[in-house]
Coordinates of C-alpha atoms and ligand atoms in Angstrom, one line a residue:
M1 CA -66.7 137.5 173.8
C2 CA -69.0 140.6 174.2
G3 CA -71.0 142.2 171.4
I4 CA -72.4 145.5 171.4
A5 CA -75.2 147.8 168.9
G6 CA -76.6 150.7 168.6
Y7 CA -79.2 152.9 167.0
V8 CA -80.3 155.9 166.7
G9 CA -82.3 156.8 163.5
K10 CA -85.5 157.5 162.0
K11 CA -86.8 154.2 162.6
Q12 CA -88.3 151.5 165.4
A13 CA -85.1 151.0 166.6
A14 CA -85.6 147.5 168.3
A15 CA -86.1 145.1 165.5
I16 CA -83.2 146.7 164.7
L17 CA -81.3 146.1 167.1
I18 CA -82.3 142.4 168.2
D19 CA -81.5 141.8 164.2
S20 CA -77.5 143.3 165.0
L21 CA -77.4 141.5 168.1
K22 CA -78.0 138.3 166.3
R23 CA -75.7 139.2 163.6
L24 CA -72.3 139.3 166.4
E25 CA -73.9 135.8 167.8
Y26 CA -71.0 134.4 166.2
R27 CA -68.9 136.4 168.9
G28 CA -69.7 134.0 172.1
Y29 CA -73.1 135.6 174.5
D30 CA -74.5 133.6 177.8
S31 CA -77.1 137.2 178.5
A32 CA -78.2 139.9 176.1
G33 CA -80.4 142.8 176.6
I34 CA -81.1 146.3 174.6
A35 CA -82.6 149.7 176.2
I36 CA -84.2 152.3 173.8
A37 CA -85.2 156.1 174.3
G38 CA -89.4 156.7 174.1
D39 CA -89.9 159.7 173.2
N40 CA -90.4 160.8 176.6
G41 CA -86.9 160.7 177.1
K42 CA -88.0 157.9 179.5
I43 CA -85.3 154.7 178.9
T44 CA -86.6 150.5 179.3
R45 CA -84.1 148.2 180.0
K46 CA -85.6 144.3 178.6
R47 CA -82.3 141.5 179.5
C48 CA -82.1 138.2 180.4
K49 CA -80.1 135.7 180.6
G50 CA -79.2 132.5 177.7
K51 CA -80.3 133.1 173.8
I52 CA -81.1 136.3 171.7
S53 CA -84.5 134.0 171.3
N54 CA -85.1 134.6 175.3
L55 CA -84.8 138.8 174.7
E56 CA -86.8 138.5 172.0
K57 CA -89.7 136.5 174.5
L58 CA -89.0 139.1 176.4
I59 CA -89.9 142.5 174.7
R60 CA -92.8 140.6 172.6
G61 CA -96.5 142.3 173.2
K62 CA -94.5 145.2 175.0
N63 CA -94.8 147.5 172.2
L64 CA -90.8 149.3 172.9
K65 CA -91.2 152.2 171.1
G66 CA -88.0 154.6 169.9
T67 CA -86.1 155.4 167.9
T68 CA -82.2 155.8 169.8
A69 CA -81.5 152.1 171.4
V70 CA -78.3 149.9 172.5
G71 CA -78.4 146.6 172.7
H72 CA -75.3 143.6 173.9
T73 CA -74.8 140.4 174.2
R74 CA -72.7 139.2 177.3
W75 CA -69.8 136.8 178.0
A76 CA -69.4 136.9 181.1
T77 CA -66.0 138.1 182.7
H78 CA -67.5 139.7 186.0
G79 CA -70.3 138.1 187.8
C80 CA -72.3 135.0 186.5
P81 CA -74.8 134.7 183.9
S82 CA -77.9 136.2 184.6
D83 CA -80.7 138.8 183.9
E84 CA -79.0 140.4 186.7
N85 CA -75.9 141.3 184.7
A86 CA -76.9 141.4 181.8
H87 CA -76.4 144.4 179.8
P88 CA -77.3 147.7 179.5
H89 CA -76.3 148.5 183.1
A90 CA -77.9 152.0 184.1
D91 CA -77.5 154.6 187.0
C92 CA -79.1 155.0 190.1
S93 CA -81.7 157.3 188.6
G94 CA -82.3 155.1 185.3
R95 CA -81.2 158.3 183.1
T96 CA -77.9 156.9 182.0
V97 CA -77.2 153.9 180.7
I98 CA -74.5 152.1 178.8
V99 CA -73.3 149.0 177.0
H100 CA -69.6 148.2 177.1
N101 CA -67.3 145.3 175.8
G102 CA -64.3 145.0 177.8
I103 CA -62.8 144.7 181.4
I104 CA -62.6 147.7 184.0
E105 CA -59.2 146.4 186.1
N106 CA -60.2 149.8 188.7
H107 CA -63.4 148.5 189.0
A108 CA -63.5 147.2 192.5
S109 CA -61.7 150.7 194.1
L110 CA -64.1 152.4 192.3
R111 CA -67.1 150.6 193.0
S112 CA -66.3 151.1 196.8
A113 CA -66.0 154.6 196.6
L114 CA -69.5 155.2 195.0
S115 CA -70.8 153.2 197.2
A116 CA -69.8 154.8 199.5
A117 CA -70.6 158.4 197.7
G118 CA -74.8 156.5 198.2
H119 CA -74.8 154.7 194.8
K120 CA -76.4 151.6 194.5
F121 CA -75.1 149.0 192.8
N122 CA -77.8 146.0 191.1
S123 CA -75.1 144.1 189.6
E124 CA -71.9 142.8 190.6
T125 CA -70.4 143.6 186.7
D126 CA -66.9 145.8 186.3
T127 CA -70.1 148.3 183.8
E128 CA -72.0 149.0 186.6
V129 CA -69.4 151.4 187.5
I130 CA -69.2 153.5 184.9
A131 CA -73.2 154.2 184.7
H132 CA -72.2 155.1 188.3
L133 CA -69.8 157.9 187.3
L134 CA -71.2 158.9 184.6
E135 CA -74.1 159.7 187.0
D136 CA -72.2 162.0 189.6
V137 CA -69.6 163.7 186.5
L138 CA -72.9 164.5 184.7
K139 CA -74.3 167.1 187.8
S140 CA -71.4 169.1 187.4
E141 CA -70.8 168.5 183.3
K142 CA -74.1 169.3 181.2
D143 CA -72.1 168.4 178.4
F144 CA -72.6 164.9 177.9
L145 CA -70.1 164.1 175.4
K146 CA -67.6 166.2 178.0
A147 CA -69.2 164.2 181.1
V148 CA -68.7 160.3 179.1
T149 CA -64.4 161.6 177.9
S150 CA -64.0 162.8 181.8
A151 CA -65.5 160.0 183.2
A152 CA -63.3 157.4 180.8
S153 CA -60.4 159.0 181.8
K154 CA -60.6 157.4 185.4
L155 CA -60.8 154.0 183.7
E156 CA -58.3 151.4 184.0
G157 CA -58.6 148.7 181.0
S158 CA -60.2 148.0 177.9
Y159 CA -63.6 149.3 176.9
A160 CA -65.6 149.8 174.1
L161 CA -69.0 152.2 175.2
G162 CA -72.2 152.7 173.9
I163 CA -73.9 155.3 176.2
I164 CA -77.2 156.9 175.6
N165 CA -79.0 159.6 178.9
S166 CA -82.7 160.7 179.6
D167 CA -81.6 164.1 179.4
N168 CA -80.1 163.7 175.7
P169 CA -82.7 162.0 173.9
G170 CA -81.8 161.5 169.7
E171 CA -78.0 161.4 171.0
L172 CA -75.2 157.9 171.6
I173 CA -72.2 158.3 172.5
A174 CA -69.5 155.6 171.9
V175 CA -65.9 155.6 172.9
R176 CA -63.8 153.3 173.0
K177 CA -60.1 152.3 174.2
D178 CA -58.5 148.5 173.5
S179 CA -61.5 147.0 172.5
P180 CA -63.1 147.5 168.5
L181 CA -66.2 149.7 168.0
V182 CA -67.4 150.6 164.2
I183 CA -70.2 153.1 163.4
G184 CA -71.9 152.5 160.2
L185 CA -73.4 155.9 158.5
S186 CA -76.7 155.1 156.6
A187 CA -79.7 158.0 155.3
D188 CA -82.1 156.1 157.7
G189 CA -80.0 156.7 160.9
N190 CA -76.5 155.9 162.1
F191 CA -75.3 153.0 164.0
I192 CA -72.7 151.4 166.5
A193 CA -71.2 147.3 166.4
S194 CA -68.7 145.9 167.9
D195 CA -67.9 143.9 164.2
V196 CA -69.0 144.7 160.6
P197 CA -71.1 142.2 160.0
A198 CA -73.9 143.7 162.4
V199 CA -74.7 147.0 160.1
L200 CA -74.0 145.5 156.6
P201 CA -77.6 144.7 156.4
Y202 CA -77.8 148.7 156.6
T203 CA -75.4 150.3 155.5
K204 CA -71.4 149.2 153.4
E205 CA -70.5 152.4 155.0
V206 CA -68.3 152.8 158.2
I207 CA -66.1 154.4 160.2
Y208 CA -63.4 152.8 162.4
L209 CA -62.8 154.4 166.0
E210 CA -59.0 154.4 166.9
D211 CA -58.0 153.9 171.2
G212 CA -59.0 157.1 172.7
Q213 CA -61.4 158.8 170.2
S214 CA -65.2 159.0 170.5
A215 CA -68.0 159.6 168.6
R216 CA -71.1 161.9 169.6
I217 CA -73.7 160.2 166.8
K218 CA -77.6 161.2 166.3
K219 CA -79.8 160.6 163.2
D220 CA -78.8 162.7 160.3
S221 CA -74.9 163.2 161.6
V222 CA -71.7 161.9 163.4
E223 CA -69.0 163.5 164.6
V224 CA -65.7 161.9 165.8
F225 CA -63.0 163.9 168.4
D226 CA -59.2 163.0 169.4
S227 CA -58.5 162.5 173.3
S228 CA -58.5 166.1 173.7
L229 CA -62.2 166.7 172.3
K230 CA -61.2 168.1 169.0
K231 CA -63.1 167.4 166.5
I232 CA -61.3 165.1 163.8
K233 CA -61.8 164.0 160.5
K234 CA -62.3 160.2 159.7
K235 CA -62.2 158.5 156.5
I236 CA -64.9 156.5 155.9
S237 CA -64.4 152.8 155.0
K238 CA -66.2 151.0 152.2
I239 CA -67.3 147.4 153.0
T240 CA -67.0 144.9 151.0
W241 CA -68.6 142.3 152.3
D242 CA -72.2 141.1 150.7
P243 CA -74.2 140.0 153.6
V244 CA -75.3 136.8 152.4
T245 CA -71.2 135.7 152.5
A246 CA -72.2 136.6 156.6
E247 CA -75.0 134.0 156.3
K248 CA -74.8 129.7 156.5
Q249 CA -75.5 129.3 152.4
G250 CA -77.8 126.1 152.6
Y251 CA -75.0 124.7 155.4
R252 CA -76.5 123.1 158.1
H253 CA -73.4 125.1 160.6
F254 CA -71.4 127.6 159.6
M255 CA -68.2 125.8 160.9
L256 CA -68.9 123.0 157.8
K257 CA -69.9 126.4 155.3
E258 CA -66.6 127.6 155.6
I259 CA -64.6 124.3 155.4
H260 CA -66.1 124.2 152.0
E261 CA -65.5 127.9 151.1
Q262 CA -61.4 126.6 151.9
Q263 CA -60.8 126.0 147.5
R264 CA -62.4 129.8 146.9
A265 CA -60.2 131.7 150.6
V266 CA -57.0 130.2 149.7
Q267 CA -57.3 130.8 145.8
E268 CA -58.2 134.2 147.3
T269 CA -55.3 134.5 149.9
L270 CA -52.7 133.6 147.2
L271 CA -54.7 136.1 144.0
G272 CA -52.4 138.4 142.5
R273 CA -49.5 137.6 144.9
I274 CA -47.7 135.6 142.9
N275 CA -45.7 136.4 139.1
R276 CA -45.3 133.0 137.6
G277 CA -43.0 135.0 135.2
D278 CA -39.7 135.4 137.8
S279 CA -41.8 133.6 141.0
S280 CA -41.7 136.8 142.7
V281 CA -44.1 137.7 145.4
S282 CA -46.0 140.9 146.6
F283 CA -48.1 142.0 148.8
E284 CA -50.7 145.1 148.0
D285 CA -49.6 146.7 151.9
F286 CA -47.1 145.2 152.8
N287 CA -42.8 146.0 151.4
L288 CA -40.4 145.9 152.3
T289 CA -36.3 146.4 150.8
A290 CA -33.6 143.6 150.5
K291 CA -31.1 146.6 152.4
D292 CA -33.9 147.2 155.5
F293 CA -34.9 143.4 155.9
K294 CA -30.9 142.8 155.7
K295 CA -30.7 144.0 159.6
Y296 CA -33.1 141.3 160.8
K297 CA -31.5 139.0 162.6
K298 CA -34.1 136.6 163.8
I299 CA -37.7 136.0 163.7
F300 CA -40.3 136.0 166.5
M301 CA -43.7 134.6 166.0
T302 CA -46.2 134.8 167.9
A303 CA -50.2 134.1 168.2
C304 CA -53.0 131.8 170.3
G305 CA -54.8 128.2 169.3
T306 CA -55.7 127.9 165.9
A307 CA -53.4 130.7 164.5
Y308 CA -50.2 130.0 167.3
H309 CA -50.7 126.3 165.7
A310 CA -50.0 128.6 162.2
C311 CA -46.8 130.2 163.6
L312 CA -45.0 126.8 164.0
V313 CA -46.2 125.4 160.6
G314 CA -44.3 128.6 159.9
K315 CA -41.2 127.9 161.5
F316 CA -41.0 125.2 159.4
L317 CA -41.2 127.6 156.8
L318 CA -39.1 130.8 157.5
E319 CA -36.1 128.8 158.9
D320 CA -36.0 126.3 156.0
G321 CA -36.6 129.2 153.0
L322 CA -34.4 132.3 155.3
K323 CA -31.5 130.3 156.7
I324 CA -32.3 132.5 160.1
P325 CA -33.4 131.5 163.7
C326 CA -37.4 131.7 163.8
E327 CA -39.1 131.7 167.3
V328 CA -42.2 130.6 168.4
D329 CA -44.0 131.7 171.3
I330 CA -47.9 131.8 172.5
A331 CA -49.0 135.0 172.6
S332 CA -49.8 135.0 175.7
E333 CA -46.6 134.1 177.6
F334 CA -44.1 136.1 175.3
R335 CA -46.0 138.9 176.3
Y336 CA -45.0 139.0 179.4
R337 CA -41.2 136.8 179.6
N338 CA -39.4 139.3 178.2
P339 CA -38.3 137.5 175.0
P340 CA -34.5 139.5 173.5
I341 CA -36.2 141.7 171.1
D342 CA -34.4 145.2 169.9
D343 CA -34.9 146.7 166.1
T344 CA -32.9 143.6 164.5
T345 CA -35.7 141.7 165.3
L346 CA -38.6 141.0 163.5
V347 CA -42.2 139.7 165.4
I348 CA -44.8 138.5 162.9
T349 CA -48.2 138.0 164.6
V350 CA -51.3 136.1 163.4
S351 CA -54.4 136.6 164.1
Q352 CA -57.9 136.5 162.1
S353 CA -59.4 139.4 164.7
G354 CA -56.9 141.3 165.1
E355 CA -58.4 142.4 168.2
T356 CA -56.4 138.9 170.5
A357 CA -56.2 140.4 173.9
D358 CA -52.9 138.5 174.2
T359 CA -51.6 138.6 170.4
L360 CA -52.2 142.5 170.2
A361 CA -50.6 142.9 173.5
A362 CA -47.4 141.4 172.6
M363 CA -47.2 143.2 169.4
R364 CA -47.1 146.5 171.5
E365 CA -44.4 144.3 173.5
A366 CA -42.8 143.9 170.8
A367 CA -43.0 147.7 169.1
S368 CA -42.0 149.2 172.5
K369 CA -38.8 147.6 172.0
G370 CA -37.9 148.6 168.9
A371 CA -39.2 145.7 166.6
Y372 CA -40.1 145.7 163.2
T373 CA -43.9 144.1 163.3
L374 CA -45.7 142.3 161.2
T375 CA -49.7 141.0 160.7
I376 CA -51.0 138.2 158.8
C377 CA -54.7 138.7 159.8
N378 CA -57.6 138.4 158.2
V379 CA -60.0 141.3 159.5
L380 CA -59.7 144.7 157.7
G381 CA -59.3 147.7 160.0
S382 CA -58.9 145.7 162.5
T383 CA -56.7 147.2 165.9
M384 CA -54.0 145.0 165.4
T385 CA -54.1 145.6 161.0
R386 CA -53.9 149.8 162.5
E387 CA -50.4 149.4 164.7
A388 CA -48.4 146.7 162.6
D389 CA -45.3 148.0 160.5
G390 CA -46.6 145.9 157.6
V391 CA -49.6 144.1 157.2
I392 CA -50.6 141.2 155.1
Y393 CA -54.5 139.8 154.9
T394 CA -55.4 136.6 154.6
H395 CA -58.5 136.5 152.6
A396 CA -60.8 134.3 153.8
G397 CA -63.5 136.4 154.8
P398 CA -66.1 136.5 157.7
E399 CA -65.5 133.6 159.4
I400 CA -68.6 133.3 161.9
G401 CA -67.9 129.7 163.3
V402 CA -66.0 130.1 166.6
A403 CA -63.5 127.1 165.4
S404 CA -61.1 128.2 162.9
T405 CA -60.7 126.8 159.7
K406 CA -60.3 129.1 156.5
A407 CA -59.1 131.2 158.3
F408 CA -55.9 128.7 159.6
T409 CA -55.8 127.7 155.8
C410 CA -55.6 131.2 154.6
Q411 CA -52.9 131.9 157.3
L412 CA -50.8 129.0 156.5
A413 CA -51.0 130.0 152.4
A414 CA -50.2 133.7 153.3
L415 CA -46.9 131.8 155.2
Y416 CA -46.0 130.3 152.4
L417 CA -46.0 133.9 150.4
L418 CA -43.9 135.4 153.0
T419 CA -41.6 132.9 152.5
V420 CA -40.8 132.7 149.2
Y421 CA -41.0 136.8 149.2
F422 CA -38.5 137.0 152.5
G423 CA -36.8 134.2 151.0
R424 CA -35.9 135.8 147.6
L425 CA -35.0 139.4 149.0
R426 CA -32.6 137.8 151.0
G427 CA -31.5 136.0 148.5
S428 CA -31.5 132.4 150.6
M429 CA -33.7 130.7 148.3
P430 CA -33.0 129.9 145.4
V431 CA -35.4 130.5 141.8
K432 CA -36.3 126.9 141.4
Q433 CA -37.2 126.6 145.1
A434 CA -39.4 129.3 145.1
R435 CA -40.6 128.1 141.9
E436 CA -41.8 124.6 143.5
M437 CA -43.3 126.9 146.3
T438 CA -45.8 128.8 144.6
E439 CA -46.5 126.8 141.3
G440 CA -47.3 124.0 144.1
L441 CA -49.3 126.5 145.9
L442 CA -51.4 127.6 142.8
K443 CA -52.4 124.0 142.5
L444 CA -53.5 123.7 146.3
P445 CA -57.4 125.2 146.0
L446 CA -58.1 122.4 143.0
K447 CA -56.9 119.6 144.8
I448 CA -59.1 121.1 148.4
K449 CA -61.7 120.7 145.9
K450 CA -60.9 117.1 145.1
F451 CA -60.2 116.2 148.2
L452 CA -64.2 117.1 149.6
D453 CA -66.3 116.0 146.5
E454 CA -64.4 112.2 147.1
Q455 CA -63.3 111.9 151.0
E456 CA -65.9 113.8 152.3
Q457 CA -68.4 111.0 153.1
A458 CA -65.9 108.4 153.6
T459 CA -64.9 110.8 156.6
E460 CA -67.8 111.4 157.8
K461 CA -68.8 107.9 157.4
I462 CA -65.4 107.3 159.6
S463 CA -66.5 109.6 162.1
H464 CA -69.4 107.0 163.2
N465 CA -67.0 104.6 164.5
Y466 CA -65.5 107.2 166.9
F467 CA -67.7 109.5 168.3
K468 CA -68.6 107.5 170.8
K469 CA -64.6 107.2 172.3
N470 CA -63.5 109.6 175.1
D471 CA -59.7 110.5 174.6
F472 CA -58.6 110.8 170.9
L473 CA -54.5 111.3 170.4
Y474 CA -53.4 113.0 167.1
I475 CA -49.9 112.3 165.9
G476 CA -47.9 113.5 163.1
R477 CA -44.2 114.8 162.2
H478 CA -42.1 117.7 161.2
V479 CA -44.6 120.2 159.5
N480 CA -47.6 117.8 160.1
Y481 CA -46.9 117.6 163.9
P482 CA -48.6 121.3 164.4
L483 CA -51.4 119.9 162.2
A484 CA -51.5 117.5 165.9
L485 CA -52.4 119.8 168.0
E486 CA -54.6 121.6 165.2
G487 CA -56.7 118.1 165.2
A488 CA -56.9 117.8 168.9
L489 CA -57.7 122.0 169.2
K490 CA -60.2 121.1 167.2
L491 CA -62.2 117.6 168.0
K492 CA -61.3 119.2 171.8
E493 CA -63.6 122.7 170.9
T494 CA -66.0 121.3 169.0
S495 CA -66.9 118.0 170.5
Y496 CA -66.0 118.4 174.2
I497 CA -63.9 114.8 174.0
H498 CA -60.2 114.7 175.6
A499 CA -58.1 115.4 173.1
E500 CA -53.9 116.0 172.5
G501 CA -51.9 116.4 169.9
Y502 CA -48.1 114.3 169.6
P503 CA -45.1 115.1 167.7
S504 CA -44.8 110.9 166.7
G505 CA -41.0 110.7 167.8
E506 CA -42.1 112.0 171.7
M507 CA -45.0 108.6 171.8
K508 CA -42.5 106.0 173.1
H509 CA -41.2 108.5 175.9
G510 CA -45.0 109.0 177.7
P511 CA -48.2 109.0 175.8
I512 CA -47.8 105.4 173.7
A513 CA -48.9 103.9 177.7
L514 CA -51.9 105.6 176.9
V515 CA -52.7 103.4 174.3
D516 CA -55.0 100.4 174.4
E517 CA -58.6 99.3 172.4
E518 CA -60.5 102.5 173.2
M519 CA -58.1 105.4 172.3
P520 CA -58.5 106.3 168.4
I521 CA -54.9 107.7 166.9
V522 CA -55.4 110.4 164.5
A523 CA -52.1 109.5 162.4
I524 CA -51.0 111.9 159.6
V525 CA -48.6 109.2 157.5
N526 CA -48.4 111.2 154.5
K527 CA -46.0 110.4 151.4
S528 CA -43.0 112.7 152.7
F529 CA -39.3 112.0 153.9
V530 CA -40.2 111.6 157.3
Y531 CA -43.2 108.6 155.6
E532 CA -41.3 105.3 156.7
K533 CA -41.1 106.7 160.4
M534 CA -44.3 107.3 160.8
L535 CA -45.1 103.6 159.6
S536 CA -42.8 102.1 162.1
N537 CA -44.7 104.3 164.9
I538 CA -48.4 103.4 163.5
Q539 CA -47.0 100.3 163.4
E540 CA -45.9 100.2 166.9
I541 CA -48.9 101.9 168.3
K542 CA -51.0 98.8 166.3
A543 CA -49.3 96.4 168.6
R544 CA -50.7 97.7 171.9
G545 CA -54.4 97.4 170.4
G546 CA -54.2 101.0 169.4
K547 CA -57.3 101.6 167.3
I548 CA -55.4 104.4 164.3
I549 CA -57.2 106.8 161.8
A550 CA -54.6 107.5 158.8
I551 CA -54.5 110.2 157.1
A552 CA -52.5 109.0 154.1
T553 CA -52.0 110.3 150.3
E554 CA -54.0 108.5 148.0
G555 CA -52.4 105.5 146.2
D556 CA -50.6 104.1 150.0
T557 CA -51.9 100.8 150.1
E558 CA -48.7 100.1 153.3
T559 CA -50.9 102.6 155.5
A560 CA -54.4 101.0 155.0
K561 CA -53.2 97.5 155.8
I562 CA -52.0 98.5 159.1
A563 CA -55.0 101.1 160.0
D564 CA -58.4 100.5 160.6
D565 CA -59.5 104.0 158.7
V566 CA -58.2 105.7 156.4
I567 CA -58.8 109.0 154.4
Y568 CA -56.5 109.5 151.7
I569 CA -55.8 113.5 150.3
P570 CA -54.5 114.3 147.0
E571 CA -50.7 114.0 146.4
V572 CA -48.7 117.0 147.5
P573 CA -45.2 118.3 148.4
E574 CA -44.5 117.5 152.2
I575 CA -43.6 121.0 152.6
L576 CA -47.2 122.2 151.1
S577 CA -49.1 119.1 152.9
P578 CA -50.7 121.2 156.3
I579 CA -53.4 122.7 153.9
L580 CA -54.5 119.9 152.5
T581 CA -54.2 117.7 156.1
S582 CA -56.0 120.3 157.4
I583 CA -59.3 119.5 156.3
P584 CA -59.6 116.0 157.2
V585 CA -58.6 117.2 160.8
Q586 CA -61.5 119.7 160.2
L587 CA -64.0 117.4 158.7
L588 CA -63.2 114.9 161.4
A589 CA -64.1 117.7 164.2
Y590 CA -66.9 118.5 162.2
Y591 CA -69.1 115.2 162.3
I592 CA -68.3 113.6 165.2
S593 CA -69.2 117.1 166.8
L594 CA -72.5 116.6 165.4
L595 CA -73.3 112.8 165.9
R596 CA -72.7 114.2 169.5
G597 CA -75.3 116.9 169.4
C598 CA -72.7 119.6 170.1
D599 CA -73.6 123.3 169.6
I600 CA -70.6 123.6 167.0
D601 CA -70.9 127.0 165.3
Q602 CA -70.9 128.4 169.5
P603 CA -68.9 125.7 172.0
R604 CA -70.1 126.3 175.3
N605 CA -67.7 128.8 177.4
L606 CA -65.5 130.1 174.1
A607 CA -65.7 133.6 172.3
K608 CA -65.2 134.1 168.8
S609 CA -63.1 137.3 169.6
V610 CA -61.0 136.8 173.1
T611 CA -60.3 141.0 173.5
V612 CA -60.1 140.0 177.1
E613 CA -56.3 138.6 178.5
Ligands
F6R1 C1 -59.4 127.5 167.6 C2 -59.8 128.9 167.6 C3 -59.0 130.0 168.8 C4 -58.6 131.1 167.8 C5 -57.7 132.6 168.9 C6 -56.7 133.3 168.4 O1 -60.8 127.1 166.4 O2 -60.4 129.9 166.9 O3 -57.5 129.6 168.9 O4 -57.4 130.9 167.2 O5 -58.5 131.8 170.0 O6 -57.5 134.4 167.4 P1 -56.9 135.3 166.6 O7 -57.1 134.5 165.3 O8 -58.4 136.2 166.2 O9 -56.4 136.2 167.1

């Protein structure tokens, strides 16, 4: 997903912007560029396809001087990745330069009108129309901020924009609608960025710009305006993340580092929320009374990708603990299927980033129909957390690897807590059941550590037996069926191996036809009430020559007799097992991808934060 950065300050901007853009690399990108306004007002643009290292080579020795600049990492939406399509984009005169994250939906009609009026376009992007549109507006409106907001009012779609102009030196205008934008404040100058990690080495003080707001940013001032250009006072948020938490800390990849952070991340997500005296749960930012909750007759959960898999586990938990129906939908489907929602519906969205366009749209759709919206989210101040009626934060810390790992286990932890919270509120969960769940949860972080200490090497070794295979199946039952889906997703996105997840009971209805000695099957066979059924399933596969990698409970000798390889997880109550079974499926994907030489932290075609539809 595109990342934007900008700086107006006392220091030379080029090095700062390159550094900020590198900190946005995790969002995924295919080209990068910067534009710097020199002291004479002239703006120089440097852009290229590929990695930021290419851009560094391009600007090396060019003596790019200037203290006002914008930069961009592009994830192609309109036009292929190329030098010409890379941002920043300029108007015909080169005096107005723009970086943009989002999609301009009416770009085609704007482009033809602007072309007819004589504007010359140099790229295929939707963004370039904004620069030309602004060029026209600036002919009659000399106030830079007013001109930007007037041009923005003609745009349909989503945008976070950073704009500089030769006639307004030392000034950067930022505006947003449906795409994230933060402003960083420091004594040496002020910043804009798509996300906090880009500014963290320079400041811990940020302002989150809201939809429809704009900002005039200078080296020693930041003014924020509402949609009618009335100046407003914004809260300055203090970021508690340490910049080193956003670095790899000695691990070869962020994905591996984040897999190892799960003990701490899950611990922090549980921290302070369980009252061991009465086994109740409370949340700092979310509180419903029993009376409020009584009116909810149905729950919908909606999310994308890995977060959707967390919702599938959540369905088991909530229906069991609350005894009310809970439906789970992929957000891109939910938003268009006109689901039956009213003010007796509770809609839960789950998102690491809090910016995923489909999930956000699904949440807005639910809110417009009168539902109470609750979001489980990892990013403080993200759009979903600002718009939802209630928020439960997962405290996973920044997740940089594109493949979600620690955010997922923390989403699960939050869903267990939510189940106890609602179950007690509704009176549908006996204290004994709440105690078993909360006490079991508190033991999980140590079990995660035990698994990593004792089984990581074995998992790595097992990966050597299978990394050359082209197709995998993942199977599981009950709460571990979603983990089969998640295991398959992790493998396909990081290793590019084709993989499918199935509920084991479905094998005989079709997929078992695929089984032969070339098809490894990862089976989640931990001790549970469906254990015997899982044993039968893997026996059926074995009888057809399939290769089985089992994820089993330590001490299970029966599974070892059937499976080709076994990864053992510590014993855990079945209902809580998904947090533990997550770790071996993540590690398998990681080590197989490593052996295949894949770009693990930034898999091809993927972005960390999917802020377009
Ligand atoms: C897969 C992955 C994605 C995300 C999905 C939703 O490893 O990371 O499938 O889970 O794009 O993103 P968020 O959680 O930010 O809404």
